[in-house]
């Protein structure tokens, strides 16, 4: 039976007993009384609680005690004692055994859901690849499944199609969007001799390429394998409760046995009285509050974070956040907007944009799109052109009215005239890692348009907040160093690691982990391995599904300032879990001596009923502590908007 089914079964069967606990002061009793409670609890013990007993027994054989040991001992003691109490007409504790099982299973349901989400990341990565491709057979394109492609096949790719496998272009010229794999925001121009990567998108021209890597050898397949290894290589973080339980459980058992022996053998108590003292010790140590400590804080903390646009996936992330010393950022789509925009227009802006818009109106190139958006913002309507020509790898030319105009890169300047001032301005813009488009007419350059993937408006504030927290900030990108350093300087990043291949990002994160715990912030497919390898993976909400699945924290609003808020809220929630664990045990520690009869001579005793009541107060304290997390003040370095 699945964990989810075990939880729902225990919940349904526990509700009648909980109802009696609430309504008993008003005279309502469960039909059938103790016999009904015995039947309901027996079903729970035989089905929902059985795995706890099996796990506890396995741990016992290895001389260890864990959370399951506490659950098994607490439920078994309450259950078996209640059967004895039924026979001797004393108060029973069937509901304690049932409710403990129910709450602990609730926490396991949450954990199981998180594990399933993590495994989905790999399947979504696999889904990115093309399903088929047009392979040339006797010179004619034939669509075949991707599994039938072999090394050496010639494959034709039309505009808008996905590239099926890794290879080398043999014919054609186009622009390829590689952002989903390399993280490079600017589409890359490709021609014969250049390499292409499977799962990337051909944007305009038709290409023919020769397959070099297929199946498990492709870059996408290697990224998938990296994510798989990263997910399985993480050693499970040993829960604080298990650490405490390893000592607490044997101590409680020894105390319970000593209590029984001392009262029965040395103090002359009856078997029934000695057993009541021993049972009171175990009941007050029953882990009901312990089962609530983590799930309730997680529910409240993650609920509050969700209202702030921050999704925290599991408790392990909360613990890992406390040790983070370095925050690593992807560049494209994380620190930057991920789309090229016009940043500068040099010359007569109206004239320059009018010429550029006329020539770029029919182009689908991303740089042309950026120019058209700027022209539209300036209310410029593209003029009609004649004799339009696309100059491969250089730009375009056409006749606008009576003027021969051109728009393109510096390769287009052969035979053209450019003033020293414009040439210097072009050099200055290129030094700022901007792509410069030259605009001119009649062989004379009349203006420049600079285009760049710019930092998000909130990036600089977000980086400053993390540095104020004492964290070291790093940019890790596949882009070239000049572009990376320009962006890093603009937003205040401490360290730049550039020209990194997608498959090497995770390795770079591991190197940084040698000096401390690392959080990685990214949004692309190429970021998935690094997100998983990092101690804390933080995915931008605007990113790919794979990145979101791989990250332990997701920033829904795509606001980089939420990294600081996520760290602050994670720390607060984890600290609240530790506080809850304190309250879960404090009643036990203080109540055990009383339950054992240490203060019997002074008239202070704790019967099993009162021990159960103390346990209930412990649970109430934990729940109240978790609820108050909604009002806890966060130690953030940026303004909090909940």
mmCIF file of C-alpha atoms in Angstrom, residues 249-411:
data_model
loop_
_atom_site.group_PDB
_atom_site.id
_atom_site.type_symbol
_atom_site.label_atom_id
_atom_site.label_comp_id
_atom_site.label_asym_id
_atom_site.label_seq_id
_atom_site.Cartn_x
_atom_site.Cartn_y
_atom_site.Cartn_z
ATOM 1 C CA UNK A 249 14.697 6.323 22.246
ATOM 2 C CA UNK A 250 17.102 4.021 24.124
ATOM 3 C CA UNK A 251 17.116 6.418 27.074
ATOM 4 C CA UNK A 252 13.301 6.433 27.262
ATOM 5 C CA UNK A 253 13.139 2.645 27.037
ATOM 6 C CA UNK A 254 15.760 2.211 29.734
ATOM 7 C CA UNK A 255 13.965 4.714 31.971
ATOM 8 C CA UNK A 256 10.622 2.963 31.449
ATOM 9 C CA UNK A 257 12.121 -0.436 32.311
ATOM 10 C CA UNK A 258 13.953 0.973 35.332
ATOM 11 C CA UNK A 259 10.741 2.651 36.478
ATOM 12 C CA UNK A 260 8.860 -0.638 36.343
ATOM 13 C CA UNK A 261 11.656 -2.605 38.051
ATOM 14 C CA UNK A 262 12.190 -0.039 40.827
ATOM 15 C CA UNK A 263 8.494 0.284 41.648
ATOM 16 C CA UNK A 264 7.675 -3.425 41.382
ATOM 17 C CA UNK A 265 10.844 -4.980 42.821
ATOM 18 C CA UNK A 266 12.136 -2.403 45.286
ATOM 19 C CA UNK A 267 9.233 -0.176 46.318
ATOM 20 C CA UNK A 268 6.631 -2.922 46.607
ATOM 21 C CA UNK A 269 4.144 -1.515 44.132
ATOM 22 C CA UNK A 270 1.602 -3.815 42.545
ATOM 23 C CA UNK A 271 2.081 -5.065 38.993
ATOM 24 C CA UNK A 272 -0.683 -2.756 37.795
ATOM 25 C CA UNK A 273 0.747 0.330 39.537
ATOM 26 C CA UNK A 274 4.303 -0.361 38.371
ATOM 27 C CA UNK A 275 3.052 -0.880 34.840
ATOM 28 C CA UNK A 276 1.109 2.405 34.954
ATOM 29 C CA UNK A 277 4.272 4.310 35.960
ATOM 30 C CA UNK A 278 6.262 2.638 33.153
ATOM 31 C CA UNK A 279 3.543 3.266 30.568
ATOM 32 C CA UNK A 280 3.262 6.913 31.656
ATOM 33 C CA UNK A 281 6.981 7.332 30.922
ATOM 34 C CA UNK A 282 6.614 5.932 27.392
ATOM 35 C CA UNK A 283 3.345 7.765 26.675
ATOM 36 C CA UNK A 284 4.724 11.162 27.643
ATOM 37 C CA UNK A 285 7.677 10.438 25.346
ATOM 38 C CA UNK A 286 5.271 9.501 22.538
ATOM 39 C CA UNK A 287 6.403 11.369 19.383
ATOM 40 C CA UNK A 288 3.110 12.981 18.394
ATOM 41 C CA UNK A 289 4.580 16.488 18.659
ATOM 42 C CA UNK A 290 7.760 15.243 17.006
ATOM 43 C CA UNK A 291 5.697 14.099 14.031
ATOM 44 C CA UNK A 292 4.138 17.569 13.848
ATOM 45 C CA UNK A 293 7.314 19.616 14.325
ATOM 46 C CA UNK A 294 8.584 19.537 10.761
ATOM 47 C CA UNK A 295 5.374 19.175 8.654
ATOM 48 C CA UNK A 296 3.523 22.040 10.352
ATOM 49 C CA UNK A 297 6.454 24.451 10.087
ATOM 50 C CA UNK A 298 6.958 23.424 6.463
ATOM 51 C CA UNK A 299 3.285 23.951 5.653
ATOM 52 C CA UNK A 300 3.177 27.403 7.238
ATOM 53 C CA UNK A 301 6.617 28.483 6.000
ATOM 54 C CA UNK A 302 6.072 27.295 2.441
ATOM 55 C CA UNK A 303 2.561 28.767 2.477
ATOM 56 C CA UNK A 304 3.923 32.151 3.463
ATOM 57 C CA UNK A 305 6.703 31.920 0.904
ATOM 58 C CA UNK A 306 4.188 31.015 -1.820
ATOM 59 C CA UNK A 307 2.298 34.251 -1.125
ATOM 60 C CA UNK A 308 5.598 36.042 -1.718
ATOM 61 C CA UNK A 309 6.124 34.190 -5.004
ATOM 62 C CA UNK A 310 8.750 31.821 -3.582
ATOM 63 C CA UNK A 311 8.269 28.048 -3.762
ATOM 64 C CA UNK A 312 10.371 26.061 -1.274
ATOM 65 C CA UNK A 313 10.294 22.396 -2.232
ATOM 66 C CA UNK A 314 11.550 20.477 0.806
ATOM 67 C CA UNK A 315 13.025 20.554 4.264
ATOM 68 C CA UNK A 316 16.517 19.613 3.090
ATOM 69 C CA UNK A 317 16.742 22.935 1.247
ATOM 70 C CA UNK A 318 15.828 24.796 4.430
ATOM 71 C CA UNK A 319 18.679 23.151 6.301
ATOM 72 C CA UNK A 320 21.197 23.656 3.487
ATOM 73 C CA UNK A 321 20.432 27.401 3.218
ATOM 74 C CA UNK A 322 21.889 28.001 6.671
ATOM 75 C CA UNK A 323 25.374 27.053 5.492
ATOM 76 C CA UNK A 324 25.474 28.919 2.144
ATOM 77 C CA UNK A 325 28.567 31.116 1.713
ATOM 78 C CA UNK A 326 28.558 31.607 -2.069
ATOM 79 C CA UNK A 327 25.725 32.417 -4.491
ATOM 80 C CA UNK A 328 26.392 31.558 -8.144
ATOM 81 C CA UNK A 329 24.283 33.107 -10.921
ATOM 82 C CA UNK A 330 23.682 32.138 -14.503
ATOM 83 C CA UNK A 331 23.760 35.241 -16.722
ATOM 84 C CA UNK A 332 21.208 34.921 -19.504
ATOM 85 C CA UNK A 333 17.611 35.157 -18.327
ATOM 86 C CA UNK A 334 18.709 35.245 -14.693
ATOM 87 C CA UNK A 335 20.739 38.415 -14.237
ATOM 88 C CA UNK A 336 19.802 39.707 -17.696
ATOM 89 C CA UNK A 337 16.439 39.928 -19.455
ATOM 90 C CA UNK A 338 17.383 37.193 -21.920
ATOM 91 C CA UNK A 339 16.351 39.234 -24.978
ATOM 92 C CA UNK A 340 18.438 41.660 -27.049
ATOM 93 C CA UNK A 341 17.291 45.288 -26.928
ATOM 94 C CA UNK A 342 18.544 48.483 -28.534
ATOM 95 C CA UNK A 343 20.613 50.382 -25.970
ATOM 96 C CA UNK A 344 22.129 53.172 -28.085
ATOM 97 C CA UNK A 345 21.376 54.951 -31.365
ATOM 98 C CA UNK A 346 24.267 57.103 -32.620
ATOM 99 C CA UNK A 347 23.557 59.772 -35.216
ATOM 100 C CA UNK A 348 20.208 61.290 -36.196
ATOM 101 C CA UNK A 349 17.971 58.807 -34.337
ATOM 102 C CA UNK A 350 14.923 59.394 -36.531
ATOM 103 C CA UNK A 351 16.903 58.987 -39.739
ATOM 104 C CA UNK A 352 18.921 56.011 -38.556
ATOM 105 C CA UNK A 353 15.898 54.106 -37.248
ATOM 106 C CA UNK A 354 13.852 54.933 -40.366
ATOM 107 C CA UNK A 355 16.485 53.408 -42.657
ATOM 108 C CA UNK A 356 17.094 50.425 -40.381
ATOM 109 C CA UNK A 357 13.375 49.706 -39.957
ATOM 110 C CA UNK A 358 12.779 49.787 -43.708
ATOM 111 C CA UNK A 359 15.471 47.181 -44.345
ATOM 112 C CA UNK A 360 14.803 44.976 -41.307
ATOM 113 C CA UNK A 361 10.990 44.918 -41.568
ATOM 114 C CA UNK A 362 10.931 41.575 -43.371
ATOM 115 C CA UNK A 363 13.709 39.959 -41.336
ATOM 116 C CA UNK A 364 13.123 37.412 -38.567
ATOM 117 C CA UNK A 365 16.606 37.837 -37.095
ATOM 118 C CA UNK A 366 16.507 38.606 -33.321
ATOM 119 C CA UNK A 367 18.634 41.728 -33.858
ATOM 120 C CA UNK A 368 16.142 42.905 -36.460
ATOM 121 C CA UNK A 369 13.355 42.273 -33.979
ATOM 122 C CA UNK A 370 15.108 44.479 -31.430
ATOM 123 C CA UNK A 371 15.495 47.263 -34.012
ATOM 124 C CA UNK A 372 11.837 47.028 -35.053
ATOM 125 C CA UNK A 373 10.696 47.283 -31.438
ATOM 126 C CA UNK A 374 12.753 50.453 -30.997
ATOM 127 C CA UNK A 375 11.388 51.894 -34.250
ATOM 128 C CA UNK A 376 7.843 51.062 -33.174
ATOM 129 C CA UNK A 377 8.433 52.838 -29.872
ATOM 130 C CA UNK A 378 9.546 55.886 -31.863
ATOM 131 C CA UNK A 379 6.332 55.669 -33.976
ATOM 132 C CA UNK A 380 8.296 54.950 -37.159
ATOM 133 C CA UNK A 381 6.486 53.157 -39.987
ATOM 134 C CA UNK A 382 8.804 51.096 -42.230
ATOM 135 C CA UNK A 383 9.069 52.462 -45.768
ATOM 136 C CA UNK A 384 8.736 50.261 -48.861
ATOM 137 C CA UNK A 385 12.017 48.984 -50.312
ATOM 138 C CA UNK A 386 13.199 47.697 -53.680
ATOM 139 C CA UNK A 387 16.082 45.515 -54.787
ATOM 140 C CA UNK A 388 16.307 43.886 -51.335
ATOM 141 C CA UNK A 389 19.404 41.710 -50.938
ATOM 142 C CA UNK A 390 20.538 39.568 -48.012
ATOM 143 C CA UNK A 391 24.314 39.663 -47.795
ATOM 144 C CA UNK A 392 25.296 36.353 -46.147
ATOM 145 C CA UNK A 393 27.077 36.876 -42.852
ATOM 146 C CA UNK A 394 27.168 40.638 -43.332
ATOM 147 C CA UNK A 395 23.693 42.207 -43.349
ATOM 148 C CA UNK A 396 21.146 43.463 -45.860
ATOM 149 C CA UNK A 397 20.887 46.174 -48.524
ATOM 150 C CA UNK A 398 18.010 47.684 -50.491
ATOM 151 C CA UNK A 399 16.831 50.806 -52.260
ATOM 152 C CA UNK A 400 14.722 53.122 -50.109
ATOM 153 C CA UNK A 401 13.182 55.792 -52.312
ATOM 154 C CA UNK A 402 16.112 56.993 -54.422
ATOM 155 C CA UNK A 403 18.715 55.939 -51.861
ATOM 156 C CA UNK A 404 20.733 52.740 -51.694
ATOM 157 C CA UNK A 405 20.769 51.842 -48.003
ATOM 158 C CA UNK A 406 22.491 49.128 -45.993
ATOM 159 C CA UNK A 407 22.322 47.697 -42.470
ATOM 160 C CA UNK A 408 24.813 45.183 -41.120
ATOM 161 C CA UNK A 409 27.973 44.388 -39.208
ATOM 162 C CA UNK A 410 31.526 45.612 -39.753
ATOM 163 C CA UNK A 411 32.057 43.052 -42.547
#
